[in-house]
Tab-separated table of N, CA and C in Angstrom:
chain	number	residue	atom	x	y	z
A	1	THR	N	1.235	0.904	-11.040
A	1	THR	CA	0.451	0.160	-11.367
A	1	THR	C	-0.760	0.181	-12.253
A	2	VAL	N	-0.887	-1.200	-13.236
A	2	VAL	CA	-1.096	-0.747	-14.462
A	2	VAL	C	-2.473	-1.631	-13.646
A	3	THR	N	-3.545	-1.199	-14.189
A	3	THR	CA	-5.104	-1.604	-14.431
A	3	THR	C	-5.168	-3.002	-14.642
A	4	THR	N	-6.378	-3.611	-14.639
A	4	THR	CA	-6.944	-4.193	-15.790
A	4	THR	C	-7.766	-3.738	-17.352
A	5	ASP	N	-8.250	-2.764	-16.250
A	5	ASP	CA	-8.775	-1.400	-17.874
A	5	ASP	C	-7.161	-0.672	-18.850
A	6	ARG	N	-6.861	-1.200	-18.182
A	6	ARG	CA	-5.069	-0.594	-18.612
A	6	ARG	C	-5.008	0.580	-18.646
A	7	SER	N	-5.407	1.721	-17.012
A	7	SER	CA	-4.932	2.565	-16.874
A	7	SER	C	-3.866	2.188	-15.695
A	8	VAL	N	-3.417	2.947	-15.640
A	8	VAL	CA	-1.904	3.621	-15.204
A	8	VAL	C	-2.125	4.276	-13.827
A	9	LEU	N	-1.762	3.898	-12.776
A	9	LEU	CA	-1.664	4.611	-11.384
A	9	LEU	C	-0.984	5.199	-11.171
A	10	VAL	N	-0.750	5.982	-10.587
A	10	VAL	CA	0.793	7.068	-9.871
A	10	VAL	C	0.590	7.967	-8.830
A	11	ALA	N	0.823	7.605	-7.644
A	11	ALA	CA	1.281	8.292	-6.473
A	11	ALA	C	1.520	9.666	-6.186
A	12	ASP	N	1.092	10.351	-6.095
A	12	ASP	CA	1.285	11.469	-6.461
A	12	ASP	C	2.175	12.253	-5.313
A	13	CYS	N	3.187	12.165	-4.093
A	13	CYS	CA	3.063	12.126	-2.368
A	13	CYS	C	3.230	14.187	-2.860
A	14	HIS	N	3.868	14.861	-3.320
A	14	HIS	CA	3.345	16.004	-3.399
A	14	HIS	C	2.265	16.875	-3.545
A	15	ASN	N	1.097	16.082	-4.659
A	15	ASN	CA	-0.086	17.148	-4.467
A	15	ASN	C	-0.721	16.332	-3.744
A	16	ASN	N	-0.451	15.191	-3.265
A	16	ASN	CA	-1.737	14.255	-2.295
A	16	ASN	C	-2.877	13.793	-3.018
A	17	ARG	N	-2.370	13.191	-4.342
A	17	ARG	CA	-3.500	12.682	-4.754
A	17	ARG	C	-3.180	11.246	-5.810
A	18	ILE	N	-3.316	10.814	-5.908
A	18	ILE	CA	-3.068	9.278	-7.419
A	18	ILE	C	-3.555	10.381	-7.999
A	19	ALA	N	-2.421	9.796	-9.596
A	19	ALA	CA	-3.063	10.551	-10.894
A	19	ALA	C	-3.298	9.006	-11.363
A	20	VAL	N	-4.569	9.131	-12.663
A	20	VAL	CA	-5.480	8.055	-13.357
A	20	VAL	C	-4.851	9.020	-14.929
A	21	MET	N	-4.628	7.608	-15.660
A	21	MET	CA	-3.867	7.831	-17.631
A	21	MET	C	-4.683	7.177	-18.134
A	22	ASN	N	-4.629	7.046	-19.039
A	22	ASN	CA	-4.756	6.058	-19.536
A	22	ASN	C	-3.151	5.507	-20.449
A	23	THR	N	-3.255	4.646	-21.035
A	23	THR	CA	-2.049	3.382	-21.639
A	23	THR	C	-0.758	4.891	-21.897
A	24	ASP	N	-1.043	5.572	-22.870
A	24	ASP	CA	-0.123	6.544	-23.546
A	24	ASP	C	0.305	7.482	-22.955
A	25	LEU	N	-0.437	7.932	-21.212
A	25	LEU	CA	-0.363	8.588	-20.539
A	25	LEU	C	-0.868	10.002	-20.748
A	26	LYS	N	-2.063	9.950	-21.178
A	26	LYS	CA	-2.454	11.421	-21.110
A	26	LYS	C	-3.283	11.776	-19.545
A	27	HIS	N	-3.495	12.169	-19.319
A	27	HIS	CA	-4.639	11.857	-18.105
A	27	HIS	C	-5.812	11.663	-18.000
A	28	LYS	N	-6.164	10.985	-16.805
A	28	LYS	CA	-7.934	10.601	-17.322
A	28	LYS	C	-8.716	11.701	-15.740
A	29	ARG	N	-7.928	11.918	-14.535
A	29	ARG	CA	-8.808	12.266	-13.737
A	29	ARG	C	-7.240	11.913	-11.884
A	30	TYR	N	-7.995	12.158	-11.636
A	30	TYR	CA	-7.366	12.003	-9.923
A	30	TYR	C	-8.001	11.721	-8.997
A	31	ILE	N	-7.257	11.309	-8.049
A	31	ILE	CA	-8.620	10.926	-6.603
A	31	ILE	C	-7.183	11.476	-5.813
A	32	THR	N	-7.983	12.172	-5.034
A	32	THR	CA	-8.337	12.622	-3.772
A	32	THR	C	-9.201	12.423	-3.132
A	33	HIS	N	-9.017	13.081	-1.536
A	33	HIS	CA	-9.173	12.694	0.167
A	33	HIS	C	-8.475	13.218	0.737
A	34	GLN	N	-9.504	14.200	1.783
A	34	GLN	CA	-9.175	15.064	2.675
A	34	GLN	C	-8.629	14.479	3.021
A	35	THR	N	-8.643	12.609	3.997
A	35	THR	CA	-7.957	11.864	4.202
A	35	THR	C	-6.763	11.589	4.042
A	36	MET	N	-6.104	11.786	3.080
A	36	MET	CA	-4.779	11.251	2.212
A	36	MET	C	-4.107	12.719	2.274
A	37	THR	N	-2.586	11.820	2.741
A	37	THR	CA	-1.940	13.947	2.603
A	37	THR	C	-0.621	13.052	2.138
A	38	SER	N	-0.414	12.021	2.005
A	38	SER	CA	0.902	11.569	1.018
A	38	SER	C	1.333	10.550	0.787
A	39	PRO	N	0.239	10.081	-0.038
A	39	PRO	CA	0.356	9.033	-0.720
A	39	PRO	C	1.032	8.713	-1.299
A	40	VAL	N	2.542	7.180	-1.265
A	40	VAL	CA	3.569	6.781	-1.893
A	40	VAL	C	3.768	6.236	-2.804
A	41	ASP	N	2.382	5.000	-2.641
A	41	ASP	CA	2.294	4.115	-3.249
A	41	ASP	C	0.875	3.733	-3.674
A	42	VAL	N	0.624	2.984	-4.794
A	42	VAL	CA	-0.673	2.199	-4.829
A	42	VAL	C	-0.638	1.017	-5.971
A	43	LYS	N	-1.547	-0.249	-5.448
A	43	LYS	CA	-2.205	-1.053	-5.966
A	43	LYS	C	-3.364	-1.428	-6.173
A	44	VAL	N	-4.178	-1.966	-7.213
A	44	VAL	CA	-4.986	-2.986	-7.476
A	44	VAL	C	-5.273	-3.908	-7.154
A	45	ASN	N	-6.143	-3.824	-5.733
A	45	ASN	CA	-6.606	-5.446	-5.665
A	45	ASN	C	-7.240	-6.513	-6.340
A	46	ASN	N	-7.567	-7.637	-6.075
A	46	ASN	CA	-8.430	-8.652	-6.911
A	46	ASN	C	-10.397	-8.371	-6.865
A	47	ASN	N	-10.400	-7.184	-6.168
A	47	ASN	CA	-11.276	-6.465	-6.133
A	47	ASN	C	-11.695	-5.476	-7.080
A	48	LYS	N	-10.720	-5.520	-7.645
A	48	LYS	CA	-10.585	-3.648	-8.505
A	48	LYS	C	-11.077	-2.756	-7.396
A	49	LEU	N	-10.461	-2.916	-6.654
A	49	LEU	CA	-10.228	-1.652	-5.017
A	49	LEU	C	-9.045	-1.079	-5.410
A	50	TYR	N	-8.450	0.190	-5.109
A	50	TYR	CA	-7.458	1.073	-4.915
A	50	TYR	C	-7.042	0.965	-3.940
A	51	VAL	N	-5.384	0.013	-3.294
A	51	VAL	CA	-5.426	0.307	-2.233
A	51	VAL	C	-3.879	0.954	-2.455
A	52	LEU	N	-3.759	2.051	-1.644
A	52	LEU	CA	-2.461	2.700	-1.781
A	52	LEU	C	-1.931	3.000	0.090
A	53	SER	N	-1.180	3.453	0.056
A	53	SER	CA	-0.275	4.021	1.051
A	53	SER	C	0.062	4.711	1.419
A	54	ASP	N	0.232	5.325	2.602
A	54	ASP	CA	0.352	6.644	2.733
A	54	ASP	C	0.606	7.499	3.817
A	55	GLU	N	1.698	7.315	3.515
A	55	GLU	CA	3.515	8.215	4.749
A	55	GLU	C	2.776	9.237	5.785
A	56	ASP	N	2.647	9.844	5.567
A	56	ASP	CA	2.484	10.690	6.820
A	56	ASP	C	0.996	9.900	7.670
A	57	ASN	N	-0.345	9.545	7.482
A	57	ASN	CA	-0.661	8.599	8.476
A	57	ASN	C	-0.708	7.547	8.773
A	58	GLU	N	0.628	6.861	7.955
A	58	GLU	CA	1.334	5.378	8.739
A	58	GLU	C	-0.215	4.252	8.255
A	59	CYS	N	-0.970	4.555	7.476
A	59	CYS	CA	-1.669	3.745	6.966
A	59	CYS	C	-1.750	3.638	5.486
A	60	LEU	N	-2.678	2.737	5.081
A	60	LEU	CA	-2.916	2.073	3.712
A	60	LEU	C	-4.794	2.742	3.078
A	61	HIS	N	-5.198	3.209	3.379
A	61	HIS	CA	-6.709	3.631	2.147
A	61	HIS	C	-6.859	2.355	1.215
A	62	VAL	N	-8.550	2.379	1.130
A	62	VAL	CA	-8.984	1.446	0.381
A	62	VAL	C	-9.751	2.796	-0.757
A	63	PHE	N	-9.839	2.818	-1.920
A	63	PHE	CA	-10.806	3.415	-2.541
A	63	PHE	C	-11.446	2.505	-3.925
A	64	SER	N	-12.835	2.649	-4.168
A	64	SER	CA	-13.364	1.997	-5.315
A	64	SER	C	-12.919	2.838	-6.478
A	65	LEU	N	-13.278	2.423	-7.613
A	65	LEU	CA	-13.040	2.485	-9.065
A	65	LEU	C	-13.278	4.032	-8.888
A	66	THR	N	-13.913	4.118	-8.658
A	66	THR	CA	-15.012	5.489	-8.644
A	66	THR	C	-13.828	6.796	-8.212
A	67	GLY	N	-12.930	6.718	-6.782
A	67	GLY	CA	-12.453	6.763	-5.793
A	67	GLY	C	-12.958	8.356	-4.574
A	68	GLU	N	-14.187	6.389	-4.729
A	68	GLU	CA	-14.684	6.470	-2.962
A	68	GLU	C	-13.799	5.798	-2.485
A	69	LYS	N	-13.846	6.997	-1.331
A	69	LYS	CA	-13.189	6.013	-0.409
A	69	LYS	C	-14.169	5.055	0.041
A	70	ILE	N	-13.327	3.652	1.088
A	70	ILE	CA	-14.156	2.462	1.396
A	70	ILE	C	-13.408	2.427	2.774
A	71	ARG	N	-12.388	2.594	2.944
A	71	ARG	CA	-12.135	2.152	4.603
A	71	ARG	C	-10.589	2.674	4.774
A	72	SER	N	-9.813	3.190	5.844
A	72	SER	CA	-8.477	2.620	5.877
A	72	SER	C	-7.500	2.202	6.868
A	73	LEU	N	-7.229	1.314	6.978
A	73	LEU	CA	-6.098	0.287	7.414
A	73	LEU	C	-4.738	1.004	8.149
A	74	ILE	N	-4.868	1.282	9.498
A	74	ILE	CA	-4.380	1.617	10.234
A	74	ILE	C	-3.197	0.517	10.150
A	75	ILE	N	-2.143	0.000	9.695
A	75	ILE	CA	-1.278	-1.452	10.013
A	75	ILE	C	0.156	-0.828	10.991
A	76	CYS	N	0.268	-0.124	10.969
A	76	CYS	CA	1.822	0.813	10.619
A	76	CYS	C	1.786	0.759	12.169
A	77	ASN	N	0.453	1.694	13.078
A	77	ASN	CA	1.434	2.183	14.191
A	77	ASN	C	1.620	1.109	15.013
A	78	ASN	N	2.756	1.219	15.199
A	78	ASN	CA	3.829	0.023	16.969
A	78	ASN	C	3.740	-0.272	15.512
A	79	GLN	N	3.422	-1.480	14.414
A	79	GLN	CA	4.046	-2.532	14.178
A	79	GLN	C	4.873	-2.425	12.661
A	80	VAL	N	4.810	-1.527	12.297
A	80	VAL	CA	6.295	-1.113	11.201
A	80	VAL	C	6.672	0.462	11.536
A	81	SER	N	7.967	0.350	11.623
A	81	SER	CA	8.416	1.536	11.774
A	81	SER	C	9.198	2.189	10.701
A	82	ASN	N	8.992	1.887	9.746
A	82	ASN	CA	9.101	3.159	8.967
A	82	ASN	C	9.000	2.299	7.061
A	83	TYR	N	8.411	2.758	6.276
A	83	TYR	CA	8.066	1.852	5.446
A	83	TYR	C	7.900	2.558	4.359
A	84	TYR	N	7.554	2.672	2.695
A	84	TYR	CA	7.129	3.154	1.278
A	84	TYR	C	6.417	2.372	0.434
A	85	SER	N	6.760	0.735	0.837
A	85	SER	CA	6.476	0.471	-0.617
A	85	SER	C	5.508	-1.286	0.005
A	86	PHE	N	4.333	-1.556	-0.646
A	86	PHE	CA	3.369	-2.880	-0.690
A	86	PHE	C	4.071	-4.117	-1.383
A	87	CYS	N	3.050	-4.482	-1.413
A	87	CYS	CA	2.001	-5.317	-1.776
A	87	CYS	C	1.753	-6.260	-1.992
A	88	LEU	N	0.817	-6.368	-2.516
A	88	LEU	CA	0.273	-8.273	-2.523
A	88	LEU	C	-0.183	-9.109	-2.853
A	89	ASP	N	-0.536	-10.794	-2.271
A	89	ASP	CA	-0.142	-11.918	-2.242
A	89	ASP	C	-1.182	-12.114	-3.106
A	90	LYS	N	-1.687	-13.779	-3.022
A	90	LYS	CA	-2.367	-14.179	-3.863
A	90	LYS	C	-4.047	-14.535	-3.258
A	91	LYS	N	-3.630	-13.832	-2.010
A	91	LYS	CA	-4.569	-14.065	-0.454
A	91	LYS	C	-5.242	-12.207	-0.759
A	92	GLN	N	-4.626	-11.687	-1.348
A	92	GLN	CA	-4.646	-10.311	-1.256
A	92	GLN	C	-4.206	-10.140	0.687
A	93	ASN	N	-3.226	-10.353	1.303
A	93	ASN	CA	-2.647	-9.984	1.687
A	93	ASN	C	-1.621	-9.074	2.185
A	94	ILE	N	-1.171	-8.457	3.007
A	94	ILE	CA	-0.876	-7.284	2.539
A	94	ILE	C	0.775	-7.485	3.230
A	95	LEU	N	2.004	-7.128	2.323
A	95	LEU	CA	3.069	-7.528	2.717
A	95	LEU	C	3.944	-6.193	2.392
A	96	MET	N	4.718	-5.896	3.938
A	96	MET	CA	5.176	-4.575	4.312
A	96	MET	C	6.749	-4.869	4.754
A	97	ALA	N	7.607	-4.301	3.900
A	97	ALA	CA	9.314	-4.189	4.055
A	97	ALA	C	9.473	-3.040	5.247
A	98	ASP	N	10.007	-3.580	6.126
A	98	ASP	CA	10.140	-2.521	7.514
A	98	ASP	C	12.035	-2.101	7.223
A	99	TYR	N	12.741	-1.543	6.342
A	99	TYR	CA	13.259	-0.927	6.477
A	99	TYR	C	14.579	-1.045	7.477
A	100	ARG	N	13.719	-0.876	8.706
A	100	ARG	CA	15.221	-0.436	9.663
A	100	ARG	C	14.983	-2.025	10.931
A	101	THR	N	14.493	-2.829	10.582
A	101	THR	CA	14.710	-3.302	11.220
A	101	THR	C	15.007	-5.557	10.204
A	102	TYR	N	14.648	-4.828	9.212
A	102	TYR	CA	14.439	-5.529	7.671
A	102	TYR	C	13.557	-7.203	7.831
A	103	ASN	N	12.691	-6.703	8.736
A	103	ASN	CA	11.738	-7.538	8.236
A	103	ASN	C	10.164	-7.075	7.145
A	104	ILE	N	9.557	-8.301	7.104
A	104	ILE	CA	8.581	-7.816	6.206
A	104	ILE	C	7.441	-8.896	7.177
A	105	LYS	N	6.609	-7.773	6.853
A	105	LYS	CA	5.336	-8.185	7.824
A	105	LYS	C	4.000	-8.592	7.201
A	106	VAL	N	3.301	-9.354	7.426
A	106	VAL	CA	2.003	-9.880	6.940
A	106	VAL	C	0.935	-8.901	7.133
A	107	PHE	N	0.124	-8.456	6.510
A	107	PHE	CA	-0.880	-8.401	7.396
A	107	PHE	C	-2.677	-8.917	6.142
A	108	SER	N	-3.507	-9.130	7.462
A	108	SER	CA	-4.584	-9.175	6.821
A	108	SER	C	-5.265	-8.181	5.679
A	109	GLN	N	-6.085	-8.860	5.504
A	109	GLN	CA	-6.879	-7.325	4.351
A	109	GLN	C	-7.214	-6.471	5.107
A	110	GLU	N	-7.752	-7.381	6.530
A	110	GLU	CA	-8.745	-5.808	7.568
A	110	GLU	C	-7.812	-5.390	8.204
A	111	GLY	N	-6.586	-5.842	8.071
A	111	GLY	CA	-5.176	-4.808	9.015
A	111	GLY	C	-4.784	-6.011	10.464
A	112	ALA	N	-4.532	-6.930	10.217
A	112	ALA	CA	-4.264	-8.006	11.940
A	112	ALA	C	-3.183	-8.102	10.772
A	113	LEU	N	-2.243	-7.717	12.098
A	113	LEU	CA	-0.272	-8.951	11.851
A	113	LEU	C	-0.893	-10.489	11.668
A	114	LEU	N	-0.493	-10.642	10.577
A	114	LEU	CA	-1.327	-12.402	10.417
A	114	LEU	C	0.677	-13.211	10.903
A	115	HIS	N	1.713	-12.674	10.116
A	115	HIS	CA	3.224	-12.938	10.864
A	115	HIS	C	4.667	-11.834	10.237
A	116	THR	N	6.075	-12.491	10.964
A	116	THR	CA	6.489	-11.484	10.185
A	116	THR	C	7.304	-12.683	9.533
A	117	LEU	N	8.644	-11.583	8.992
A	117	LEU	CA	9.069	-13.011	8.115
A	117	LEU	C	10.446	-12.244	8.450
A	118	GLU	N	11.596	-12.408	9.643
A	118	GLU	CA	13.035	-12.079	10.197
A	118	GLU	C	13.963	-11.953	9.921
A	119	TYR	N	14.738	-11.364	9.434
A	119	TYR	CA	16.228	-10.968	8.532
A	119	TYR	C	17.247	-11.698	9.108
A	120	ARG	N	18.165	-12.520	9.130
A	120	ARG	CA	19.307	-12.301	10.056
A	120	ARG	C	20.258	-12.602	9.652
A	121	GLU	N	21.117	-11.889	9.143
A	121	GLU	CA	22.410	-12.194	8.988
A	121	GLU	C	23.036	-13.390	9.383
A	122	ASP	N	22.961	-13.510	10.651
A	122	ASP	CA	24.021	-14.478	10.819
A	122	ASP	C	22.900	-15.863	11.571
A	123	ARG	N	21.425	-16.047	11.537
A	123	ARG	CA	21.041	-16.925	11.544
A	123	ARG	C	19.719	-16.984	10.381
A	124	GLY	N	20.429	-16.390	9.320
A	124	GLY	CA	18.660	-16.594	7.266
A	124	GLY	C	17.913	-16.049	8.503
A	125	ASN	N	16.760	-16.683	7.052
A	125	ASN	CA	15.419	-16.018	7.574
A	125	ASN	C	14.739	-16.866	8.160
A	126	THR	N	13.587	-16.613	8.995
A	126	THR	CA	12.955	-17.116	9.594
A	126	THR	C	11.564	-16.955	9.739
A	127	ILE	N	10.262	-17.512	10.174
A	127	ILE	CA	8.903	-16.621	10.330
A	127	ILE	C	8.224	-17.068	11.634
A	128	ARG	N	7.691	-15.952	12.153
A	128	ARG	CA	7.160	-14.993	13.732
A	128	ARG	C	6.111	-15.617	13.522
A	129	PRO	N	4.856	-16.243	13.865
A	129	PRO	CA	3.627	-15.571	13.683
A	129	PRO	C	3.515	-14.552	14.614
């Protein structure tokens, strides 16, 4: 992920951190936190906060640009059976693909499930609130 200040963010799941680099890929700093155990994806939202998915904890963590932890969103608990990546829409809702069910779950910024986009080969795509 590239930020508005042209920093490059990389989830480093083997070292439990987010690497922040310049666009020439020279290291600037790391973001670490004791609750982050396996970051697999990182995005920047409209408020310039880092949002990262933590596979082991099945949650998303939100950090400030300075690396201060703002909050954790436990949105995967019994709602998404397995995921690795996510994206943010224009309203900053969180979209997560569940690769076991082939569904896309849409969550609010606060972690509330808004709706599910279901895919069924025999019936096409449906939206379920």
